[in-house]
Amino acid sequence: MKLVTQAELAKVLKVSKPYISKLAKKGIFDNCFEGKKLKLDCAKKAYEENRKIFVRETKLEKAKKEVIKKTPVEIKQDKKVFNKKNIDELAELLLDVEKPALKVQIIKEYWAGKLNELKFLKEKGKLIDRYEVERQLHEAGVLIAEDIMNFSDKNAYKLVNKNEDEIRNILKEDLRQLANEISEKLKIKSKSEI
């Protein structure tokens, strides 16, 4: 069993020392360390097993950059369409495409499809406006906060001259009732919003 440093392994694999360090930090060689040195056979095997994954990750990152670079500005401004999920999905589609003209066409067709999907969802009423959701959440939060703030004023008198168990039971019941009241108010509010 031959032991090597990371620098020696880099020479054997014909890659840079920083690249080997990066792989070591990712844990690729965790099972190969003998002290501070690496078991050569183990490290070579780990490198080869993971090489395809790293090559794919590198290609994927390059494809993502290409998607971002080649996407028209008007698409980039629409955050409903131009988001991480769609960029990742499009980059996956471009991974094995070699011809630049075909890449440009795929990018163009992909974004056109996403815009049409968005338009369709809006027309069918299946898309909810983000600001409307935020407004409704804010209103619900205010409603809940008001009820909670008023809770102690409405219920403090019940706790006077009570022992610990009685207080606990009273609070449990009153809080359960408060939760039900808030739930009902939110149901009524959401029905009236529709």
Short mmCIF file of the C-alpha atoms (twelve columns), coordinates in Angstrom:
data_MODEL
# 
_entry.id   MODEL 
# 
loop_
_atom_site.group_PDB 
_atom_site.id 
_atom_site.type_symbol 
_atom_site.label_atom_id 
_atom_site.label_alt_id 
_atom_site.label_comp_id 
_atom_site.label_asym_id 
_atom_site.label_seq_id 
_atom_site.Cartn_x 
_atom_site.Cartn_y 
_atom_site.Cartn_z 
_atom_site.pdbx_PDB_model_num 
ATOM 1   C CA . MET A 1   0.000   0.000  0.000   1 
ATOM 2   C CA . LYS A 2   1.643   3.173  -1.238  1 
ATOM 3   C CA . LEU A 3   0.921   6.457  0.575   1 
ATOM 4   C CA . VAL A 4   1.075   9.800  -1.239  1 
ATOM 5   C CA . THR A 5   0.549   13.460 -0.442  1 
ATOM 6   C CA . GLN A 6   -2.195  15.427 -2.180  1 
ATOM 7   C CA . ALA A 7   0.449   17.081 -4.364  1 
ATOM 8   C CA . GLU A 8   1.829   13.683 -5.412  1 
ATOM 9   C CA . LEU A 9   -1.682  12.424 -6.145  1 
ATOM 10  C CA . ALA A 10  -2.284  15.478 -8.317  1 
ATOM 11  C CA . LYS A 11  0.818   14.604 -10.375 1 
ATOM 12  C CA . VAL A 12  -0.263  10.976 -10.739 1 
ATOM 13  C CA . LEU A 13  -3.767  11.989 -11.865 1 
ATOM 14  C CA . LYS A 14  -2.416  14.862 -14.002 1 
ATOM 15  C CA . VAL A 15  -4.608  17.473 -12.327 1 
ATOM 16  C CA . SER A 16  -3.815  20.521 -10.208 1 
ATOM 17  C CA . LYS A 17  -3.079  20.363 -6.479  1 
ATOM 18  C CA . PRO A 18  -5.896  22.870 -5.710  1 
ATOM 19  C CA . TYR A 19  -8.333  20.594 -7.534  1 
ATOM 20  C CA . ILE A 20  -7.275  17.625 -5.382  1 
ATOM 21  C CA . SER A 21  -7.643  19.811 -2.272  1 
ATOM 22  C CA . LYS A 22  -11.142 20.786 -3.402  1 
ATOM 23  C CA . LEU A 23  -12.085 17.132 -3.861  1 
ATOM 24  C CA . ALA A 24  -10.634 16.258 -0.462  1 
ATOM 25  C CA . LYS A 25  -12.724 19.013 1.155   1 
ATOM 26  C CA . LYS A 26  -15.813 17.583 -0.555  1 
ATOM 27  C CA . GLY A 27  -15.031 14.261 1.143   1 
ATOM 28  C CA . ILE A 28  -14.172 12.243 -1.958  1 
ATOM 29  C CA . PHE A 29  -11.041 10.783 -0.356  1 
ATOM 30  C CA . ASP A 30  -12.386 10.375 3.201   1 
ATOM 31  C CA . ASN A 31  -11.938 6.600  3.155   1 
ATOM 32  C CA . CYS A 32  -8.450  6.876  1.671   1 
ATOM 33  C CA . PHE A 33  -6.612  8.895  4.322   1 
ATOM 34  C CA . GLU A 34  -3.925  7.259  6.411   1 
ATOM 35  C CA . GLY A 35  -2.977  10.108 8.712   1 
ATOM 36  C CA . LYS A 36  -2.324  13.090 6.448   1 
ATOM 37  C CA . LYS A 37  -1.407  10.970 3.427   1 
ATOM 38  C CA . LEU A 38  -3.620  9.147  0.987   1 
ATOM 39  C CA . LYS A 39  -3.612  5.477  0.011   1 
ATOM 40  C CA . LEU A 40  -2.789  5.776  -3.696  1 
ATOM 41  C CA . ASP A 41  -4.964  2.923  -5.026  1 
ATOM 42  C CA . CYS A 42  -7.944  3.999  -2.937  1 
ATOM 43  C CA . ALA A 43  -7.563  7.659  -3.984  1 
ATOM 44  C CA . LYS A 44  -7.272  6.766  -7.680  1 
ATOM 45  C CA . LYS A 45  -10.393 4.598  -7.474  1 
ATOM 46  C CA . ALA A 46  -12.352 7.297  -5.600  1 
ATOM 47  C CA . TYR A 47  -11.250 9.882  -8.154  1 
ATOM 48  C CA . GLU A 48  -12.343 7.745  -11.126 1 
ATOM 49  C CA . GLU A 49  -15.679 6.817  -9.534  1 
ATOM 50  C CA . ASN A 50  -16.508 10.454 -8.947  1 
ATOM 51  C CA . ARG A 51  -14.920 11.907 -12.066 1 
ATOM 52  C CA . LYS A 52  -18.061 11.522 -14.171 1 
ATOM 53  C CA . ILE A 53  -20.107 13.300 -11.518 1 
ATOM 54  C CA . PHE A 54  -17.634 16.199 -11.408 1 
ATOM 55  C CA . VAL A 55  -17.477 16.477 -15.175 1 
ATOM 56  C CA . ARG A 56  -21.282 16.612 -15.284 1 
ATOM 57  C CA . GLU A 57  -21.432 19.225 -12.494 1 
ATOM 58  C CA . THR A 58  -18.879 21.360 -14.339 1 
ATOM 59  C CA . LYS A 59  -20.838 21.061 -17.599 1 
ATOM 60  C CA . LEU A 60  -24.062 21.889 -15.770 1 
ATOM 61  C CA . GLU A 61  -22.583 25.044 -14.208 1 
ATOM 62  C CA . LYS A 62  -21.303 26.099 -17.632 1 
ATOM 63  C CA . ALA A 63  -24.757 25.457 -19.139 1 
ATOM 64  C CA . LYS A 64  -26.427 27.559 -16.404 1 
ATOM 65  C CA . LYS A 65  -24.091 30.461 -17.162 1 
ATOM 66  C CA . GLU A 66  -24.886 30.077 -20.849 1 
ATOM 67  C CA . VAL A 67  -28.640 30.109 -20.133 1 
ATOM 68  C CA . ILE A 68  -28.291 33.303 -18.111 1 
ATOM 69  C CA . LYS A 69  -26.093 34.934 -20.753 1 
ATOM 70  C CA . LYS A 70  -28.258 34.001 -23.746 1 
ATOM 71  C CA . THR A 71  -31.671 34.657 -22.198 1 
ATOM 72  C CA . PRO A 72  -33.272 37.884 -23.511 1 
ATOM 73  C CA . VAL A 73  -33.484 40.784 -21.051 1 
ATOM 74  C CA . GLU A 74  -37.297 40.919 -21.099 1 
ATOM 75  C CA . ILE A 75  -37.397 37.296 -19.887 1 
ATOM 76  C CA . LYS A 76  -34.831 38.007 -17.152 1 
ATOM 77  C CA . GLN A 77  -37.078 40.778 -15.830 1 
ATOM 78  C CA . ASP A 78  -40.029 38.397 -15.314 1 
ATOM 79  C CA . LYS A 79  -39.225 36.637 -12.035 1 
ATOM 80  C CA . LYS A 80  -42.241 34.339 -12.377 1 
ATOM 81  C CA . VAL A 81  -40.519 32.789 -15.391 1 
ATOM 82  C CA . PHE A 82  -36.816 33.523 -14.920 1 
ATOM 83  C CA . ASN A 83  -36.130 31.646 -11.697 1 
ATOM 84  C CA . LYS A 84  -33.669 29.062 -10.401 1 
ATOM 85  C CA . LYS A 85  -35.948 26.088 -11.104 1 
ATOM 86  C CA . ASN A 86  -36.401 27.023 -14.764 1 
ATOM 87  C CA . ILE A 87  -32.736 27.950 -15.239 1 
ATOM 88  C CA . ASP A 88  -31.696 24.564 -13.814 1 
ATOM 89  C CA . GLU A 89  -34.237 22.740 -15.979 1 
ATOM 90  C CA . LEU A 90  -33.096 24.518 -19.131 1 
ATOM 91  C CA . ALA A 91  -29.421 23.925 -18.309 1 
ATOM 92  C CA . GLU A 92  -30.187 20.180 -18.027 1 
ATOM 93  C CA . LEU A 93  -31.758 20.283 -21.494 1 
ATOM 94  C CA . LEU A 94  -28.650 21.938 -22.931 1 
ATOM 95  C CA . LEU A 95  -26.098 19.585 -21.369 1 
ATOM 96  C CA . ASP A 96  -25.526 17.356 -24.394 1 
ATOM 97  C CA . VAL A 97  -26.276 19.912 -27.102 1 
ATOM 98  C CA . GLU A 98  -23.109 20.800 -29.030 1 
ATOM 99  C CA . LYS A 99  -24.332 23.095 -31.815 1 
ATOM 100 C CA . PRO A 100 -24.511 26.774 -30.728 1 
ATOM 101 C CA . ALA A 101 -27.408 27.556 -33.073 1 
ATOM 102 C CA . LEU A 102 -29.412 24.666 -31.643 1 
ATOM 103 C CA . LYS A 103 -28.691 25.885 -28.093 1 
ATOM 104 C CA . VAL A 104 -30.003 29.345 -28.954 1 
ATOM 105 C CA . GLN A 105 -33.131 27.824 -30.513 1 
ATOM 106 C CA . ILE A 106 -33.744 25.599 -27.462 1 
ATOM 107 C CA . ILE A 107 -33.340 28.573 -25.110 1 
ATOM 108 C CA . LYS A 108 -35.744 30.659 -27.196 1 
ATOM 109 C CA . GLU A 109 -38.349 27.876 -27.437 1 
ATOM 110 C CA . TYR A 110 -38.085 27.042 -23.739 1 
ATOM 111 C CA . TRP A 111 -38.773 30.602 -22.580 1 
ATOM 112 C CA . ALA A 112 -41.580 30.992 -25.137 1 
ATOM 113 C CA . GLY A 113 -43.163 27.842 -23.711 1 
ATOM 114 C CA . LYS A 114 -42.829 29.112 -20.140 1 
ATOM 115 C CA . LEU A 115 -44.416 32.450 -21.082 1 
ATOM 116 C CA . ASN A 116 -47.307 30.650 -22.797 1 
ATOM 117 C CA . GLU A 117 -47.763 28.430 -19.746 1 
ATOM 118 C CA . LEU A 118 -47.918 31.506 -17.518 1 
ATOM 119 C CA . LYS A 119 -50.421 33.190 -19.836 1 
ATOM 120 C CA . PHE A 120 -52.589 30.064 -19.856 1 
ATOM 121 C CA . LEU A 121 -52.550 29.805 -16.049 1 
ATOM 122 C CA . LYS A 122 -53.507 33.481 -15.717 1 
ATOM 123 C CA . GLU A 123 -56.401 33.073 -18.148 1 
ATOM 124 C CA . LYS A 124 -57.693 29.997 -16.300 1 
ATOM 125 C CA . GLY A 125 -57.463 31.788 -12.962 1 
ATOM 126 C CA . LYS A 126 -54.964 29.230 -11.672 1 
ATOM 127 C CA . LEU A 127 -52.266 31.803 -10.989 1 
ATOM 128 C CA . ILE A 128 -52.503 33.897 -7.842  1 
ATOM 129 C CA . ASP A 129 -50.962 37.335 -7.696  1 
ATOM 130 C CA . ARG A 130 -48.088 37.351 -5.212  1 
ATOM 131 C CA . TYR A 131 -48.967 40.810 -3.874  1 
ATOM 132 C CA . GLU A 132 -52.559 39.761 -3.220  1 
ATOM 133 C CA . VAL A 133 -51.322 36.749 -1.261  1 
ATOM 134 C CA . GLU A 134 -48.939 38.967 0.719   1 
ATOM 135 C CA . ARG A 135 -51.773 41.430 1.449   1 
ATOM 136 C CA . GLN A 136 -54.049 38.662 2.666   1 
ATOM 137 C CA . LEU A 137 -51.294 37.175 4.829   1 
ATOM 138 C CA . HIS A 138 -50.633 40.593 6.336   1 
ATOM 139 C CA . GLU A 139 -54.322 41.071 7.117   1 
ATOM 140 C CA . ALA A 140 -54.469 37.613 8.697   1 
ATOM 141 C CA . GLY A 141 -51.373 38.401 10.756  1 
ATOM 142 C CA . VAL A 142 -52.924 41.642 12.019  1 
ATOM 143 C CA . LEU A 143 -56.131 39.814 12.912  1 
ATOM 144 C CA . ILE A 144 -54.217 37.145 14.852  1 
ATOM 145 C CA . ALA A 145 -52.008 39.704 16.597  1 
ATOM 146 C CA . GLU A 146 -55.036 41.744 17.730  1 
ATOM 147 C CA . ASP A 147 -56.765 38.672 19.170  1 
ATOM 148 C CA . ILE A 148 -53.626 37.567 20.992  1 
ATOM 149 C CA . MET A 149 -52.975 41.033 22.401  1 
ATOM 150 C CA . ASN A 150 -56.567 41.226 23.686  1 
ATOM 151 C CA . PHE A 151 -56.429 37.728 25.186  1 
ATOM 152 C CA . SER A 152 -54.918 38.701 28.534  1 
ATOM 153 C CA . ASP A 153 -57.315 41.639 29.022  1 
ATOM 154 C CA . LYS A 154 -60.350 39.424 28.327  1 
ATOM 155 C CA . ASN A 155 -59.225 36.502 30.511  1 
ATOM 156 C CA . ALA A 156 -57.077 37.813 33.371  1 
ATOM 157 C CA . TYR A 157 -59.987 37.979 35.846  1 
ATOM 158 C CA . LYS A 158 -60.493 34.189 35.526  1 
ATOM 159 C CA . LEU A 159 -57.064 33.471 37.006  1 
ATOM 160 C CA . VAL A 160 -57.412 35.411 40.251  1 
ATOM 161 C CA . ASN A 161 -57.087 33.218 43.392  1 
ATOM 162 C CA . LYS A 162 -56.534 30.010 41.373  1 
ATOM 163 C CA . ASN A 163 -53.876 27.355 41.998  1 
ATOM 164 C CA . GLU A 164 -51.331 26.258 39.382  1 
ATOM 165 C CA . ASP A 165 -53.386 23.332 38.011  1 
ATOM 166 C CA . GLU A 166 -56.537 25.439 37.738  1 
ATOM 167 C CA . ILE A 167 -54.618 28.205 35.942  1 
ATOM 168 C CA . ARG A 168 -53.119 25.682 33.512  1 
ATOM 169 C CA . ASN A 169 -56.553 24.194 32.738  1 
ATOM 170 C CA . ILE A 170 -58.198 27.604 32.340  1 
ATOM 171 C CA . LEU A 171 -55.425 28.799 30.014  1 
ATOM 172 C CA . LYS A 172 -55.544 25.603 27.927  1 
ATOM 173 C CA . GLU A 173 -59.278 25.922 27.440  1 
ATOM 174 C CA . ASP A 174 -59.176 29.668 26.740  1 
ATOM 175 C CA . LEU A 175 -56.279 29.282 24.283  1 
ATOM 176 C CA . ARG A 176 -58.086 26.431 22.520  1 
ATOM 177 C CA . GLN A 177 -61.142 28.673 22.244  1 
ATOM 178 C CA . LEU A 178 -58.986 31.562 20.961  1 
ATOM 179 C CA . ALA A 179 -57.418 29.302 18.323  1 
ATOM 180 C CA . ASN A 180 -60.875 28.182 17.166  1 
ATOM 181 C CA . GLU A 181 -62.138 31.779 17.017  1 
ATOM 182 C CA . ILE A 182 -59.119 32.879 14.967  1 
ATOM 183 C CA . SER A 183 -59.546 29.877 12.668  1 
ATOM 184 C CA . GLU A 184 -63.206 30.731 12.102  1 
ATOM 185 C CA . LYS A 185 -62.427 34.410 11.432  1 
ATOM 186 C CA . LEU A 186 -59.800 33.412 8.869   1 
ATOM 187 C CA . LYS A 187 -62.231 31.005 7.155   1 
ATOM 188 C CA . ILE A 188 -64.907 33.696 6.930   1 
ATOM 189 C CA . LYS A 189 -62.347 36.242 5.675   1 
ATOM 190 C CA . SER A 190 -60.957 33.892 3.022   1 
ATOM 191 C CA . LYS A 191 -64.494 33.069 1.770   1 
ATOM 192 C CA . SER A 192 -65.321 36.753 1.448   1 
ATOM 193 C CA . GLU A 193 -62.082 37.370 -0.484  1 
ATOM 194 C CA . ILE A 194 -62.989 34.825 -3.154  1 
# 
